[in-house]
Amino acid sequence: PLAPGRGLKGVADGQQVLLGLRPEHLTRAHTATPEQGTFRYEATIDLLQPTGSRSYATFRLAGAPVMAELQAHDVSRPGEKLAIDINMNRASIFDATTERAI
C-alpha cells in the first residue's frame, strides 16, 4: 500500500493495482536520500546473474520476484543486502482486475 497522500494519478484510493518495472529502472542507491519520484527499498539479493559489466539481481518486493539491472561491482553475491532505488516515473501501472494499463 502507498502511504496516505502518495497516490498515483488515475488510481482511486484502495484500488488494487499491478506494478510493471523494467530492470534498467532499478538502480543501486548512491545518495543518502532518494530523488523525487524514486522509491527506495532495502533488498536482500536472492539470485545474481553476472553478465560482464552488468549484473542482474533478483530480490522480492511484496512477495513478488523483481529483477534489477546493476553495475557488476554493485553487488557481489546472493544474500547481500542492498538499497535499491526504483524510478517510479518509469513504472507502468495496471488495474489488478482487468490488467489494463492505467
PDB file of C-alpha atoms in Angstrom:
ATOM      1  CA  PRO A   1       0.000   0.000   0.000  1.00  0.00           C
ATOM      2  CA  LEU A   2       1.057   3.547  -0.680  1.00  0.00           C
ATOM      3  CA  ALA A   3       1.332   5.977   2.215  1.00  0.00           C
ATOM      4  CA  PRO A   4      -1.566   8.458   2.538  1.00  0.00           C
ATOM      5  CA  GLY A   5      -1.103  11.377   0.179  1.00  0.00           C
ATOM      6  CA  ARG A   6       1.229   9.373  -2.103  1.00  0.00           C
ATOM      7  CA  GLY A   7      -1.421   8.314  -4.604  1.00  0.00           C
ATOM      8  CA  LEU A   8      -0.859   7.683  -8.278  1.00  0.00           C
ATOM      9  CA  LYS A   9      -2.591   9.687 -10.988  1.00  0.00           C
ATOM     10  CA  GLY A  10      -5.621   7.788 -12.290  1.00  0.00           C
ATOM     11  CA  VAL A  11      -5.699   5.352  -9.338  1.00  0.00           C
ATOM     12  CA  ALA A  12      -8.545   5.512  -6.817  1.00  0.00           C
ATOM     13  CA  ASP A  13      -7.865   5.137  -3.082  1.00  0.00           C
ATOM     14  CA  GLY A  14      -7.966   1.442  -2.221  1.00  0.00           C
ATOM     15  CA  GLN A  15      -7.806   0.325  -5.862  1.00  0.00           C
ATOM     16  CA  GLN A  16      -5.715  -2.818  -6.373  1.00  0.00           C
ATOM     17  CA  VAL A  17      -3.013  -2.330  -8.997  1.00  0.00           C
ATOM     18  CA  LEU A  18      -0.116  -4.223 -10.535  1.00  0.00           C
ATOM     19  CA  LEU A  19       3.238  -2.501 -10.849  1.00  0.00           C
ATOM     20  CA  GLY A  20       5.307  -3.027 -14.001  1.00  0.00           C
ATOM     21  CA  LEU A  21       9.039  -2.342 -13.714  1.00  0.00           C
ATOM     22  CA  ARG A  22      11.896  -2.765 -16.183  1.00  0.00           C
ATOM     23  CA  PRO A  23      15.211  -3.974 -14.699  1.00  0.00           C
ATOM     24  CA  GLU A  24      17.045  -0.897 -16.037  1.00  0.00           C
ATOM     25  CA  HIS A  25      14.760   1.400 -13.984  1.00  0.00           C
ATOM     26  CA  LEU A  26      16.040  -0.079 -10.711  1.00  0.00           C
ATOM     27  CA  THR A  27      19.476   1.037  -9.545  1.00  0.00           C
ATOM     28  CA  ARG A  28      21.681   0.757  -6.507  1.00  0.00           C
ATOM     29  CA  ALA A  29      21.102   3.718  -4.185  1.00  0.00           C
ATOM     30  CA  HIS A  30      24.110   6.048  -4.286  1.00  0.00           C
ATOM     31  CA  THR A  31      22.718   9.012  -2.322  1.00  0.00           C
ATOM     32  CA  ALA A  32      21.642   9.455   1.292  1.00  0.00           C
ATOM     33  CA  THR A  33      18.054  10.244   0.309  1.00  0.00           C
ATOM     34  CA  PRO A  34      16.108   9.095  -2.744  1.00  0.00           C
ATOM     35  CA  GLU A  35      15.484  11.566  -5.546  1.00  0.00           C
ATOM     36  CA  GLN A  36      11.959  12.841  -6.180  1.00  0.00           C
ATOM     37  CA  GLY A  37       9.897  10.209  -7.996  1.00  0.00           C
ATOM     38  CA  THR A  38      12.053   7.405  -6.601  1.00  0.00           C
ATOM     39  CA  PHE A  39      11.076   4.728  -4.089  1.00  0.00           C
ATOM     40  CA  ARG A  40      13.923   3.230  -2.040  1.00  0.00           C
ATOM     41  CA  TYR A  41      13.742  -0.406  -0.977  1.00  0.00           C
ATOM     42  CA  GLU A  42      16.139  -2.391   1.207  1.00  0.00           C
ATOM     43  CA  ALA A  43      16.507  -5.650  -0.715  1.00  0.00           C
ATOM     44  CA  THR A  44      18.147  -8.971   0.052  1.00  0.00           C
ATOM     45  CA  ILE A  45      19.517 -10.398  -3.180  1.00  0.00           C
ATOM     46  CA  ASP A  46      18.154 -13.900  -3.901  1.00  0.00           C
ATOM     47  CA  LEU A  47      19.797 -14.588  -7.256  1.00  0.00           C
ATOM     48  CA  LEU A  48      22.703 -12.918  -9.043  1.00  0.00           C
ATOM     49  CA  GLN A  49      23.400 -13.283 -12.768  1.00  0.00           C
ATOM     50  CA  PRO A  50      26.693 -11.605 -13.774  1.00  0.00           C
ATOM     51  CA  THR A  51      26.956 -10.786 -17.493  1.00  0.00           C
ATOM     52  CA  GLY A  52      30.253  -8.915 -17.654  1.00  0.00           C
ATOM     53  CA  SER A  53      29.911  -5.191 -16.998  1.00  0.00           C
ATOM     54  CA  ARG A  54      26.322  -5.646 -15.729  1.00  0.00           C
ATOM     55  CA  SER A  55      24.668  -7.982 -13.243  1.00  0.00           C
ATOM     56  CA  TYR A  56      21.016  -8.932 -12.953  1.00  0.00           C
ATOM     57  CA  ALA A  57      19.982  -9.201  -9.308  1.00  0.00           C
ATOM     58  CA  THR A  58      16.667 -10.764  -8.280  1.00  0.00           C
ATOM     59  CA  PHE A  59      15.014  -9.940  -4.951  1.00  0.00           C
ATOM     60  CA  ARG A  60      11.484  -9.996  -3.520  1.00  0.00           C
ATOM     61  CA  LEU A  61       9.216  -6.962  -3.226  1.00  0.00           C
ATOM     62  CA  ALA A  62       5.856  -7.605  -1.512  1.00  0.00           C
ATOM     63  CA  GLY A  63       6.474 -11.316  -2.095  1.00  0.00           C
ATOM     64  CA  ALA A  64       6.946 -10.985  -5.858  1.00  0.00           C
ATOM     65  CA  PRO A  65      10.302 -11.540  -7.596  1.00  0.00           C
ATOM     66  CA  VAL A  66      11.798  -8.354  -9.050  1.00  0.00           C
ATOM     67  CA  MET A  67      14.917  -8.042 -11.195  1.00  0.00           C
ATOM     68  CA  ALA A  68      17.307  -5.076 -11.192  1.00  0.00           C
ATOM     69  CA  GLU A  69      19.982  -4.404 -13.811  1.00  0.00           C
ATOM     70  CA  LEU A  70      23.026  -3.212 -11.839  1.00  0.00           C
ATOM     71  CA  GLN A  71      26.655  -2.370 -12.463  1.00  0.00           C
ATOM     72  CA  ALA A  72      28.758  -5.519 -11.984  1.00  0.00           C
ATOM     73  CA  HIS A  73      30.531  -4.038  -8.939  1.00  0.00           C
ATOM     74  CA  ASP A  74      27.247  -3.019  -7.195  1.00  0.00           C
ATOM     75  CA  VAL A  75      26.601  -6.480  -5.744  1.00  0.00           C
ATOM     76  CA  SER A  76      28.905  -9.444  -5.176  1.00  0.00           C
ATOM     77  CA  ARG A  77      26.788 -12.419  -4.008  1.00  0.00           C
ATOM     78  CA  PRO A  78      23.290 -13.694  -3.180  1.00  0.00           C
ATOM     79  CA  GLY A  79      22.243 -12.897   0.390  1.00  0.00           C
ATOM     80  CA  GLU A  80      23.786  -9.435   0.203  1.00  0.00           C
ATOM     81  CA  LYS A  81      21.590  -6.568   1.428  1.00  0.00           C
ATOM     82  CA  LEU A  82      21.361  -3.619  -0.913  1.00  0.00           C
ATOM     83  CA  ALA A  83      19.415  -0.341  -1.063  1.00  0.00           C
ATOM     84  CA  ILE A  84      17.634  -0.242  -4.425  1.00  0.00           C
ATOM     85  CA  ASP A  85      16.140   2.930  -5.914  1.00  0.00           C
ATOM     86  CA  ILE A  86      13.066   2.312  -8.074  1.00  0.00           C
ATOM     87  CA  ASN A  87      12.306   5.046 -10.611  1.00  0.00           C
ATOM     88  CA  MET A  88       8.527   5.323 -10.214  1.00  0.00           C
ATOM     89  CA  ASN A  89       8.378   7.864 -13.056  1.00  0.00           C
ATOM     90  CA  ARG A  90       9.186   4.967 -15.412  1.00  0.00           C
ATOM     91  CA  ALA A  91       6.837   2.411 -13.793  1.00  0.00           C
ATOM     92  CA  SER A  92       3.771   1.072 -15.591  1.00  0.00           C
ATOM     93  CA  ILE A  93       0.569   0.744 -13.554  1.00  0.00           C
ATOM     94  CA  PHE A  94      -2.157  -1.787 -14.388  1.00  0.00           C
ATOM     95  CA  ASP A  95      -5.610  -2.384 -12.935  1.00  0.00           C
ATOM     96  CA  ALA A  96      -5.296  -5.661 -10.985  1.00  0.00           C
ATOM     97  CA  THR A  97      -8.736  -6.879 -12.090  1.00  0.00           C
ATOM     98  CA  THR A  98      -8.703  -6.041 -15.795  1.00  0.00           C
ATOM     99  CA  GLU A  99      -4.890  -5.946 -16.233  1.00  0.00           C
ATOM    100  CA  ARG A 100      -5.388  -2.865 -18.409  1.00  0.00           C
ATOM    101  CA  ALA A 101      -2.876  -0.029 -18.243  1.00  0.00           C
ATOM    102  CA  ILE A 102      -3.893   2.963 -16.145  1.00  0.00           C
TER     103      ILE A 102
END
